[in-house]
PDB file of C-alpha atoms in Angstrom:
ATOM      1  CA  MET A   1     -10.237 -17.736 -10.137  1.00 66.00           C
ATOM      2  CA  GLU A   2     -12.676 -16.367 -12.686  1.00 74.00           C
ATOM      3  CA  GLN A   3     -12.476 -12.967 -10.974  1.00 78.00           C
ATOM      4  CA  LEU A   4      -8.684 -13.046 -11.050  1.00 82.00           C
ATOM      5  CA  ASN A   5      -8.627 -13.981 -14.732  1.00 79.00           C
ATOM      6  CA  GLN A   6     -10.966 -11.095 -15.486  1.00 83.00           C
ATOM      7  CA  ILE A   7      -8.641  -8.623 -13.748  1.00 84.00           C
ATOM      8  CA  ILE A   8      -5.569 -10.025 -15.510  1.00 82.00           C
ATOM      9  CA  LYS A   9      -7.370  -9.567 -18.812  1.00 81.00           C
ATOM     10  CA  LYS A  10      -8.415  -6.001 -17.961  1.00 83.00           C
ATOM     11  CA  LEU A  11      -4.819  -5.077 -17.064  1.00 84.00           C
ATOM     12  CA  LYS A  12      -3.472  -6.857 -20.164  1.00 81.00           C
ATOM     13  CA  MET A  13      -0.953  -8.914 -18.220  1.00 83.00           C
ATOM     14  CA  ASN A  14       1.124 -11.775 -19.598  1.00 81.00           C
ATOM     15  CA  VAL A  15       1.303 -14.100 -16.603  1.00 84.00           C
ATOM     16  CA  LEU A  16       3.826 -16.866 -16.050  1.00 83.00           C
ATOM     17  CA  SER A  17       3.057 -17.749 -12.410  1.00 87.00           C
ATOM     18  CA  ILE A  18       0.831 -16.581  -9.537  1.00 85.00           C
ATOM     19  CA  LYS A  19       1.294 -16.903  -5.767  1.00 86.00           C
ATOM     20  CA  ASN A  20      -0.908 -15.745  -2.891  1.00 81.00           C
ATOM     21  CA  VAL A  21       0.717 -13.217  -0.551  1.00 81.00           C
ATOM     22  CA  PRO A  22       0.237 -14.102   3.143  1.00 71.00           C
ATOM     23  CA  ASP A  23      -0.359 -11.601   5.969  1.00 65.00           C
ATOM     24  CA  SER A  24      -2.652  -9.419   3.860  1.00 61.00           C
ATOM     25  CA  PHE A  25      -5.733  -9.249   6.050  1.00 61.00           C
ATOM     26  CA  SER A  26      -7.988  -6.826   4.211  1.00 67.00           C
ATOM     27  CA  SER A  27      -7.061  -6.975   0.534  1.00 78.00           C
ATOM     28  CA  THR A  28      -6.342  -9.948  -1.671  1.00 86.00           C
ATOM     29  CA  VAL A  29      -2.772  -9.733  -2.943  1.00 88.00           C
ATOM     30  CA  TYR A  30      -0.990 -11.879  -5.528  1.00 89.00           C
ATOM     31  CA  LYS A  31       2.692 -12.026  -6.380  1.00 90.00           C
ATOM     32  CA  ILE A  32       2.905 -12.469 -10.142  1.00 89.00           C
ATOM     33  CA  GLN A  33       5.802 -13.320 -12.392  1.00 89.00           C
ATOM     34  CA  GLN A  34       5.180 -12.118 -15.927  1.00 85.00           C
ATOM     35  CA  MET A  35       6.408 -13.685 -19.133  1.00 85.00           C
ATOM     36  CA  ASN A  36       9.242 -11.160 -19.289  1.00 87.00           C
ATOM     37  CA  GLN A  37      10.340 -12.419 -15.803  1.00 88.00           C
ATOM     38  CA  GLN A  38       9.272  -9.155 -14.126  1.00 88.00           C
ATOM     39  CA  ILE A  39       7.784  -9.593 -10.628  1.00 90.00           C
ATOM     40  CA  VAL A  40       4.719  -7.460  -9.883  1.00 92.00           C
ATOM     41  CA  TYR A  41       1.999  -7.416  -7.229  1.00 91.00           C
ATOM     42  CA  LEU A  42      -1.702  -7.434  -7.984  1.00 91.00           C
ATOM     43  CA  LYS A  43      -3.805  -5.952  -5.204  1.00 91.00           C
ATOM     44  CA  ILE A  44      -7.588  -6.290  -5.022  1.00 88.00           C
ATOM     45  CA  PRO A  45      -8.799  -4.048  -2.171  1.00 87.00           C
ATOM     46  CA  TYR A  46     -11.746  -4.935   0.073  1.00 82.00           C
ATOM     47  CA  SER A  47     -13.856  -2.063  -1.279  1.00 87.00           C
ATOM     48  CA  LYS A  48     -13.848   0.703  -3.864  1.00 89.00           C
ATOM     49  CA  VAL A  49     -13.151   3.269  -1.143  1.00 89.00           C
ATOM     50  CA  LYS A  50      -9.979   1.390  -0.187  1.00 90.00           C
ATOM     51  CA  LEU A  51      -9.021   1.135  -3.873  1.00 92.00           C
ATOM     52  CA  VAL A  52      -9.215   4.909  -4.357  1.00 92.00           C
ATOM     53  CA  ARG A  53      -7.479   5.534  -1.014  1.00 92.00           C
ATOM     54  CA  GLU A  54      -4.519   3.339  -1.974  1.00 93.00           C
ATOM     55  CA  TYR A  55      -4.295   4.972  -5.396  1.00 93.00           C
ATOM     56  CA  GLU A  56      -4.293   8.489  -3.934  1.00 94.00           C
ATOM     57  CA  ALA A  57      -1.796   7.572  -1.198  1.00 94.00           C
ATOM     58  CA  LEU A  58       0.721   6.288  -3.739  1.00 94.00           C
ATOM     59  CA  GLU A  59       0.312   9.514  -5.696  1.00 92.00           C
ATOM     60  CA  ILE A  60       0.753  11.685  -2.583  1.00 92.00           C
ATOM     61  CA  LEU A  61       3.784   9.806  -1.255  1.00 94.00           C
ATOM     62  CA  SER A  62       5.694   8.977  -4.436  1.00 90.00           C
ATOM     63  CA  ASP A  63       8.246  11.790  -3.928  1.00 90.00           C
ATOM     64  CA  GLU A  64       8.357  11.607  -0.112  1.00 93.00           C
ATOM     65  CA  VAL A  65       9.051   7.995   0.937  1.00 95.00           C
ATOM     66  CA  PRO A  66       9.825   4.765  -0.950  1.00 95.00           C
ATOM     67  CA  VAL A  67       6.495   3.268  -2.052  1.00 96.00           C
ATOM     68  CA  PRO A  68       5.538   0.892  -4.880  1.00 95.00           C
ATOM     69  CA  LYS A  69       5.126   2.352  -8.360  1.00 94.00           C
ATOM     70  CA  LEU A  70       1.623   2.085  -9.803  1.00 94.00           C
ATOM     71  CA  LEU A  71       1.980   0.058 -13.016  1.00 92.00           C
ATOM     72  CA  GLY A  72      -1.703  -0.452 -13.720  1.00 91.00           C
ATOM     73  CA  TYR A  73      -5.131   0.486 -12.382  1.00 90.00           C
ATOM     74  CA  TRP A  74      -8.640  -0.832 -12.964  1.00 88.00           C
ATOM     75  CA  GLU A  75     -11.579   0.960 -11.363  1.00 86.00           C
ATOM     76  CA  GLY A  76     -13.642  -2.232 -11.112  1.00 83.00           C
ATOM     77  CA  ASP A  77     -17.301  -2.926 -11.844  1.00 85.00           C
ATOM     78  CA  ASP A  78     -20.463  -3.938  -9.960  1.00 81.00           C
ATOM     79  CA  GLU A  79     -18.913  -7.267  -8.972  1.00 83.00           C
ATOM     80  CA  ILE A  80     -15.236  -6.441  -8.333  1.00 85.00           C
ATOM     81  CA  PRO A  81     -14.009  -3.393  -6.343  1.00 86.00           C
ATOM     82  CA  GLY A  82     -11.098  -2.881  -8.740  1.00 88.00           C
ATOM     83  CA  ALA A  83      -7.379  -3.614  -8.736  1.00 92.00           C
ATOM     84  CA  LEU A  84      -3.922  -2.057  -8.633  1.00 93.00           C
ATOM     85  CA  LEU A  85      -0.823  -3.436 -10.297  1.00 93.00           C
ATOM     86  CA  LEU A  86       2.232  -2.510  -8.223  1.00 94.00           C
ATOM     87  CA  SER A  87       5.979  -2.741  -8.693  1.00 94.00           C
ATOM     88  CA  GLU A  88       8.083  -5.047  -6.525  1.00 92.00           C
ATOM     89  CA  MET A  89      10.023  -3.391  -3.712  1.00 91.00           C
ATOM     90  CA  LYS A  90      13.540  -4.621  -3.043  1.00 92.00           C
ATOM     91  CA  GLY A  91      13.727  -6.599   0.195  1.00 93.00           C
ATOM     92  CA  GLN A  92      11.333  -8.368   2.551  1.00 92.00           C
ATOM     93  CA  PRO A  93       8.820  -7.322   5.231  1.00 92.00           C
ATOM     94  CA  VAL A  94      10.234  -6.928   8.741  1.00 93.00           C
ATOM     95  CA  SER A  95      10.189 -10.246  10.558  1.00 88.00           C
ATOM     96  CA  GLY A  96      11.829 -11.561  13.694  1.00 84.00           C
ATOM     97  CA  LYS A  97      14.253  -9.511  15.757  1.00 91.00           C
ATOM     98  CA  VAL A  98      14.665  -5.791  15.073  1.00 94.00           C
ATOM     99  CA  ASP A  99      17.925  -4.161  16.147  1.00 95.00           C
ATOM    100  CA  GLU A 100      18.573  -0.529  17.046  1.00 96.00           C
ATOM    101  CA  LYS A 101      19.999   0.361  13.609  1.00 96.00           C
ATOM    102  CA  LEU A 102      16.838  -0.744  11.833  1.00 97.00           C
ATOM    103  CA  ALA A 103      14.609   0.826  14.501  1.00 97.00           C
ATOM    104  CA  TYR A 104      16.391   4.160  13.914  1.00 97.00           C
ATOM    105  CA  ASP A 105      15.738   3.942  10.162  1.00 97.00           C
ATOM    106  CA  ILE A 106      12.092   3.002  10.730  1.00 97.00           C
ATOM    107  CA  GLY A 107      11.820   6.150  12.852  1.00 97.00           C
ATOM    108  CA  VAL A 108      13.333   8.255  10.046  1.00 97.00           C
ATOM    109  CA  HIS A 109      10.886   6.936   7.454  1.00 97.00           C
ATOM    110  CA  HIS A 110       7.880   7.148   9.737  1.00 98.00           C
ATOM    111  CA  ALA A 111       8.714  10.807  10.426  1.00 97.00           C
ATOM    112  CA  LYS A 112       9.012  11.487   6.691  1.00 97.00           C
ATOM    113  CA  LEU A 113       5.537   9.979   6.279  1.00 97.00           C
ATOM    114  CA  HIS A 114       4.173  12.215   9.038  1.00 97.00           C
ATOM    115  CA  ASN A 115       5.817  15.271   7.468  1.00 96.00           C
ATOM    116  CA  VAL A 116       3.375  14.969   4.567  1.00 95.00           C
ATOM    117  CA  SER A 117       0.363  17.239   5.099  1.00 92.00           C
ATOM    118  CA  PRO A 118      -2.748  17.901   2.981  1.00 90.00           C
ATOM    119  CA  GLN A 119      -2.428  20.416   0.152  1.00 84.00           C
ATOM    120  CA  GLU A 120      -4.876  23.272   0.533  1.00 80.00           C
ATOM    121  CA  ASN A 121      -5.690  23.456  -3.170  1.00 79.00           C
ATOM    122  CA  LYS A 122      -6.305  19.718  -3.605  1.00 80.00           C
ATOM    123  CA  SER A 123      -9.315  17.603  -2.698  1.00 82.00           C
ATOM    124  CA  TYR A 124      -9.205  13.836  -2.252  1.00 85.00           C
ATOM    125  CA  LYS A 125     -11.908  11.230  -2.752  1.00 84.00           C
ATOM    126  CA  GLY A 126     -10.347   8.474  -0.653  1.00 85.00           C
ATOM    127  CA  ILE A 127      -7.873  10.086   1.771  1.00 90.00           C
ATOM    128  CA  LEU A 128     -10.017  11.845   4.353  1.00 89.00           C
ATOM    129  CA  ASN A 129      -8.741  14.701   6.512  1.00 91.00           C
ATOM    130  CA  VAL A 130     -10.063  13.974  10.011  1.00 91.00           C
ATOM    131  CA  TYR A 131      -7.625  16.177  11.903  1.00 92.00           C
ATOM    132  CA  GLU A 132     -10.022  18.998  12.775  1.00 90.00           C
ATOM    133  CA  GLN A 133     -12.521  16.432  14.077  1.00 91.00           C
ATOM    134  CA  TRP A 134      -9.910  14.201  15.726  1.00 91.00           C
ATOM    135  CA  SER A 135     -11.752  13.710  19.011  1.00 89.00           C
ATOM    136  CA  THR A 136     -14.959  12.901  17.138  1.00 91.00           C
ATOM    137  CA  PHE A 137     -13.080  10.547  14.817  1.00 91.00           C
ATOM    138  CA  THR A 138     -11.508   8.510  17.652  1.00 91.00           C
ATOM    139  CA  GLU A 139     -14.849   8.363  19.433  1.00 93.00           C
ATOM    140  CA  ALA A 140     -16.724   7.199  16.318  1.00 93.00           C
ATOM    141  CA  HIS A 141     -13.951   4.687  15.577  1.00 90.00           C
ATOM    142  CA  PHE A 142     -14.217   3.178  19.066  1.00 95.00           C
ATOM    143  CA  TYR A 143     -18.002   3.106  19.390  1.00 95.00           C
ATOM    144  CA  GLY A 144     -18.423   1.855  15.828  1.00 94.00           C
ATOM    145  CA  PHE A 145     -16.344  -1.214  16.658  1.00 94.00           C
ATOM    146  CA  ALA A 146     -18.067  -1.504  20.065  1.00 95.00           C
ATOM    147  CA  GLU A 147     -21.238  -2.556  18.238  1.00 94.00           C
ATOM    148  CA  ASP A 148     -19.348  -5.610  17.010  1.00 94.00           C
ATOM    149  CA  VAL A 149     -17.267  -6.185  20.159  1.00 95.00           C
ATOM    150  CA  LYS A 150     -20.352  -6.417  22.379  1.00 92.00           C
ATOM    151  CA  GLU A 151     -21.309  -9.624  20.592  1.00 92.00           C
ATOM    152  CA  VAL A 152     -18.005 -11.404  21.285  1.00 93.00           C
ATOM    153  CA  ILE A 153     -16.855 -10.436  24.807  1.00 93.00           C
ATOM    154  CA  PRO A 154     -18.567 -10.649  28.232  1.00 92.00           C
ATOM    155  CA  GLU A 155     -20.783  -7.728  29.221  1.00 93.00           C
ATOM    156  CA  ASP A 156     -18.601  -6.745  32.193  1.00 92.00           C
ATOM    157  CA  LEU A 157     -15.503  -6.458  29.963  1.00 93.00           C
ATOM    158  CA  LEU A 158     -17.437  -4.288  27.513  1.00 94.00           C
ATOM    159  CA  ARG A 159     -18.601  -2.011  30.332  1.00 94.00           C
ATOM    160  CA  GLN A 160     -15.066  -1.738  31.747  1.00 94.00           C
ATOM    161  CA  SER A 161     -13.702  -0.974  28.267  1.00 95.00           C
ATOM    162  CA  ILE A 162     -16.175   1.859  27.690  1.00 95.00           C
ATOM    163  CA  GLU A 163     -15.463   3.331  31.133  1.00 94.00           C
ATOM    164  CA  LEU A 164     -11.705   3.179  30.514  1.00 95.00           C
ATOM    165  CA  PHE A 165     -12.079   4.802  27.088  1.00 95.00           C
ATOM    166  CA  GLU A 166     -14.104   7.687  28.474  1.00 94.00           C
ATOM    167  CA  GLU A 167     -11.681   8.199  31.380  1.00 93.00           C
ATOM    168  CA  ARG A 168      -8.412   8.042  29.448  1.00 90.00           C
ATOM    169  CA  ARG A 169      -9.480  10.159  26.496  1.00 90.00           C
ATOM    170  CA  LYS A 170      -9.774  13.163  28.853  1.00 88.00           C
ATOM    171  CA  PHE A 171      -5.997  13.188  29.329  1.00 87.00           C
ATOM    172  CA  LEU A 172      -4.873  12.979  25.696  1.00 87.00           C
ATOM    173  CA  PRO A 173      -2.580  15.825  24.529  1.00 85.00           C
ATOM    174  CA  ASN A 174      -3.500  18.251  21.783  1.00 87.00           C
ATOM    175  CA  PRO A 175      -3.371  16.334  18.486  1.00 90.00           C
ATOM    176  CA  ASP A 176      -0.179  16.591  16.396  1.00 91.00           C
ATOM    177  CA  GLY A 177      -0.928  17.291  12.742  1.00 87.00           C
ATOM    178  CA  PRO A 178      -2.507  17.375  10.281  1.00 93.00           C
ATOM    179  CA  SER A 179      -0.195  14.617   9.084  1.00 95.00           C
ATOM    180  CA  PHE A 180      -0.412  11.686   6.731  1.00 96.00           C
ATOM    181  CA  ILE A 181      -0.981   8.651   8.966  1.00 96.00           C
ATOM    182  CA  HIS A 182      -0.672   5.084   7.770  1.00 96.00           C
ATOM    183  CA  MET A 183      -3.147   3.581  10.298  1.00 92.00           C
ATOM    184  CA  ASP A 184      -1.629   0.099   9.842  1.00 92.00           C
ATOM    185  CA  PHE A 185       2.082   0.792  10.333  1.00 95.00           C
ATOM    186  CA  ARG A 186       3.298  -2.675  11.350  1.00 93.00           C
ATOM    187  CA  PRO A 187       6.227  -4.954  10.427  1.00 94.00           C
ATOM    188  CA  ALA A 188       4.421  -6.641   7.514  1.00 91.00           C
ATOM    189  CA  ASN A 189       4.014  -3.248   5.827  1.00 94.00           C
ATOM    190  CA  ILE A 190       7.636  -2.134   6.300  1.00 96.00           C
ATOM    191  CA  ILE A 191      10.005  -3.534   3.651  1.00 95.00           C
ATOM    192  CA  THR A 192      13.706  -3.775   4.461  1.00 96.00           C
ATOM    193  CA  TYR A 193      16.864  -4.598   2.556  1.00 94.00           C
ATOM    194  CA  GLU A 194      20.267  -5.022   4.215  1.00 93.00           C
ATOM    195  CA  ASN A 195      18.781  -3.906   7.545  1.00 94.00           C
ATOM    196  CA  GLN A 196      17.457  -0.605   6.194  1.00 95.00           C
ATOM    197  CA  VAL A 197      13.965   0.463   5.175  1.00 96.00           C
ATOM    198  CA  SER A 198      13.563   0.061   1.426  1.00 96.00           C
ATOM    199  CA  GLY A 199       9.809   0.577   1.187  1.00 95.00           C
ATOM    200  CA  ILE A 200       6.469   1.132   2.897  1.00 96.00           C
ATOM    201  CA  ILE A 201       3.326  -0.547   1.576  1.00 94.00           C
ATOM    202  CA  ASP A 202      -0.435  -0.916   2.120  1.00 93.00           C
ATOM    203  CA  PHE A 203      -2.171   2.450   2.456  1.00 94.00           C
ATOM    204  CA  GLU A 204      -5.798   1.424   2.195  1.00 90.00           C
ATOM    205  CA  SER A 205      -6.583   2.680   5.723  1.00 90.00           C
ATOM    206  CA  ALA A 206      -4.580   5.933   5.490  1.00 94.00           C
ATOM    207  CA  ARG A 207      -5.867   9.345   6.592  1.00 93.00           C
ATOM    208  CA  PHE A 208      -4.741  12.859   7.280  1.00 95.00           C
ATOM    209  CA  GLY A 209      -5.022  13.137  11.034  1.00 93.00           C
ATOM    210  CA  ALA A 210      -3.074  13.194  14.300  1.00 94.00           C
ATOM    211  CA  THR A 211       0.193  11.246  14.473  1.00 95.00           C
ATOM    212  CA  GLU A 212      -0.604   9.813  17.930  1.00 93.00           C
ATOM    213  CA  MET A 213      -2.658   6.908  16.547  1.00 90.00           C
ATOM    214  CA  ASP A 214       0.113   5.761  14.210  1.00 95.00           C
ATOM    215  CA  PHE A 215       2.611   4.443  16.793  1.00 95.00           C
ATOM    216  CA  THR A 216       0.377   1.732  18.262  1.00 91.00           C
ATOM    217  CA  LYS A 217       1.239  -1.259  16.113  1.00 92.00           C
ATOM    218  CA  ILE A 218       5.000  -0.775  16.035  1.00 94.00           C
ATOM    219  CA  ASN A 219       4.847  -0.423  19.799  1.00 92.00           C
ATOM    220  CA  ARG A 220       3.009  -3.756  20.002  1.00 89.00           C
ATOM    221  CA  ASP A 221       5.106  -5.600  17.416  1.00 92.00           C
ATOM    222  CA  ILE A 222       8.557  -3.993  17.700  1.00 94.00           C
ATOM    223  CA  PHE A 223       9.183  -1.822  20.781  1.00 93.00           C
ATOM    224  CA  LEU A 224       7.679  -4.212  23.343  1.00 90.00           C
ATOM    225  CA  LYS A 225       9.481  -7.228  21.811  1.00 91.00           C
ATOM    226  CA  ASN A 226      12.918  -5.730  21.118  1.00 93.00           C
ATOM    227  CA  PRO A 227      14.652  -3.869  23.993  1.00 92.00           C
ATOM    228  CA  GLY A 228      16.329  -0.622  22.965  1.00 93.00           C
ATOM    229  CA  THR A 229      14.306  -0.171  19.796  1.00 95.00           C
ATOM    230  CA  LEU A 230      11.942   2.477  21.190  1.00 95.00           C
ATOM    231  CA  GLU A 231      14.863   4.762  22.081  1.00 95.00           C
ATOM    232  CA  ALA A 232      16.557   4.192  18.710  1.00 97.00           C
ATOM    233  CA  TYR A 233      13.275   4.769  16.844  1.00 97.00           C
ATOM    234  CA  GLN A 234      12.732   8.039  18.730  1.00 96.00           C
ATOM    235  CA  GLN A 235      16.221   9.265  17.770  1.00 97.00           C
ATOM    236  CA  GLY A 236      15.594   8.465  14.111  1.00 97.00           C
ATOM    237  CA  TYR A 237      12.182  10.107  14.135  1.00 98.00           C
ATOM    238  CA  GLN A 238      13.431  13.249  15.871  1.00 97.00           C
ATOM    239  CA  SER A 239      16.181  13.645  13.278  1.00 97.00           C
ATOM    240  CA  ILE A 240      13.371  14.550  10.848  1.00 97.00           C
ATOM    241  CA  ARG A 241      10.604  16.146  12.938  1.00 96.00           C
ATOM    242  CA  PRO A 242       9.543  16.662  16.581  1.00 95.00           C
ATOM    243  CA  LEU A 243       8.001  13.643  18.286  1.00 95.00           C
ATOM    244  CA  ILE A 244       5.021  13.743  20.631  1.00 93.00           C
ATOM    245  CA  ASP A 245       5.244  12.308  24.154  1.00 91.00           C
ATOM    246  CA  LEU A 246       4.779   8.644  23.310  1.00 91.00           C
ATOM    247  CA  GLU A 247       4.528   7.581  26.934  1.00 87.00           C
ATOM    248  CA  GLY A 248       1.497   9.841  27.251  1.00 87.00           C
ATOM    249  CA  VAL A 249      -0.447   8.342  24.341  1.00 91.00           C
ATOM    250  CA  LEU A 250       0.712   4.745  23.841  1.00 91.00           C
ATOM    251  CA  PRO A 251      -1.283   3.239  26.763  1.00 91.00           C
ATOM    252  CA  PHE A 252      -4.538   4.749  25.448  1.00 93.00           C
ATOM    253  CA  TYR A 253      -3.978   3.676  21.853  1.00 91.00           C
ATOM    254  CA  ARG A 254      -2.692   0.241  22.833  1.00 91.00           C
ATOM    255  CA  PHE A 255      -6.000  -0.253  24.615  1.00 94.00           C
ATOM    256  CA  THR A 256      -8.193   1.071  21.782  1.00 94.00           C
ATOM    257  CA  ASP A 257      -6.221  -0.900  19.190  1.00 92.00           C
ATOM    258  CA  ALA A 258      -6.826  -4.166  21.054  1.00 93.00           C
ATOM    259  CA  PHE A 259     -10.510  -3.342  21.525  1.00 95.00           C
ATOM    260  CA  ASN A 260     -11.077  -2.203  17.924  1.00 94.00           C
ATOM    261  CA  SER A 261      -9.199  -5.246  16.597  1.00 92.00           C
ATOM    262  CA  LEU A 262     -11.766  -7.521  18.254  1.00 95.00           C
ATOM    263  CA  GLY A 263     -14.505  -5.660  16.406  1.00 95.00           C
ATOM    264  CA  TRP A 264     -12.569  -5.919  13.147  1.00 91.00           C
ATOM    265  CA  CYS A 265     -12.298  -9.701  13.621  1.00 93.00           C
ATOM    266  CA  LYS A 266     -16.039  -9.934  14.232  1.00 93.00           C
ATOM    267  CA  ARG A 267     -16.757  -8.032  11.015  1.00 90.00           C
ATOM    268  CA  ARG A 268     -14.372 -10.072   8.886  1.00 85.00           C
ATOM    269  CA  GLY A 269     -15.073 -13.459  10.511  1.00 90.00           C
ATOM    270  CA  ILE A 270     -13.607 -14.616  13.801  1.00 88.00           C
ATOM    271  CA  GLU A 271     -12.943 -18.157  12.591  1.00 87.00           C
ATOM    272  CA  LYS A 272     -10.821 -16.795   9.767  1.00 85.00           C
ATOM    273  CA  HIS A 273      -8.936 -14.473  12.141  1.00 86.00           C
ATOM    274  CA  GLN A 274      -9.038 -16.519  15.358  1.00 92.00           C
ATOM    275  CA  LYS A 275      -5.332 -16.119  16.181  1.00 91.00           C
ATOM    276  CA  PHE A 276      -5.478 -12.335  15.817  1.00 90.00           C
ATOM    277  CA  PHE A 277      -8.682 -12.230  17.878  1.00 93.00           C
ATOM    278  CA  ASN A 278      -7.129 -14.307  20.672  1.00 94.00           C
ATOM    279  CA  GLU A 279      -3.988 -12.143  20.804  1.00 91.00           C
ATOM    280  CA  ASN A 280      -5.987  -8.941  21.167  1.00 93.00           C
ATOM    281  CA  TYR A 281      -8.410 -10.472  23.663  1.00 94.00           C
ATOM    282  CA  VAL A 282      -5.445 -11.341  25.908  1.00 93.00           C
ATOM    283  CA  ILE A 283      -4.096  -7.773  25.577  1.00 93.00           C
ATOM    284  CA  LEU A 284      -7.480  -6.233  26.381  1.00 94.00           C
ATOM    285  CA  LYS A 285      -8.066  -8.414  29.431  1.00 92.00           C
ATOM    286  CA  SER A 286      -4.539  -7.695  30.700  1.00 92.00           C
ATOM    287  CA  ILE A 287      -5.070  -3.926  30.382  1.00 91.00           C
ATOM    288  CA  LEU A 288      -8.436  -4.042  32.125  1.00 90.00           C
ATOM    289  CA  MET A 289      -7.027  -6.251  34.881  1.00 85.00           C
ATOM    290  CA  ASN A 290      -4.243  -3.751  35.571  1.00 79.00           C
ATOM    291  CA  GLU A 291      -6.790  -0.949  35.889  1.00 69.00           C
ATOM    292  CA  ARG A 292      -8.504  -2.607  38.863  1.00 60.00           C
TER     293      ARG A 292
END
């Protein structure tokens, strides 16, 4: 609480009430009502790198897709990574059933996001461009998490996972990009109002890279749970820009997402993220079982 009070003081906020925001796994987020009744969101990223990344992403995207307005920024100190004060977006995160109309609009907005490419005359401190080294990036991403995963799954599953990774990566298509990729494009980060997308949030993992990695979580959380949404999403996306062959890349990235998520849980504390760990462990085992 002392840390929070320090940030509120730094940003010169007049606070009436504070609530924790659930489903924010990496950052700490508070919903704050100010004395003037305005609702704002205070975000304290996990690290300074994520702070700068979020700041730059909001700057890059402000004229391209609906994102929160940056109302305040504190660069932090030796104890606190920093904080962003963000405007409220009209609506609520996607939850429950998604119909074809909403899936179409999600496709439109995701394509608009992917239409954003790095500017040649601008350098970024937080938003990395990994497109030219895409194969190296996916490999480093996987094997970096493997160091954590090996401590929490049986040795035979780890061996099978590494073998499957090495086999499937050979058949990936040429990367599509360089594009702005969200890296955590899931229902909780898609805001909707009256069954249309009203905002996209949470860019602390964003990159410039290949679009193929960015479809994994909506496949897991929307397409596989809501029949007809994949087709509708594809139509919406293709109304803005060409779409890669999703059937060719989704199996690979569904596998790596489940595997990497186990490593993420190990890093952040399995007890704290037990449900998420269990869900991804089931997915990983199911994929490996089907490969036999």
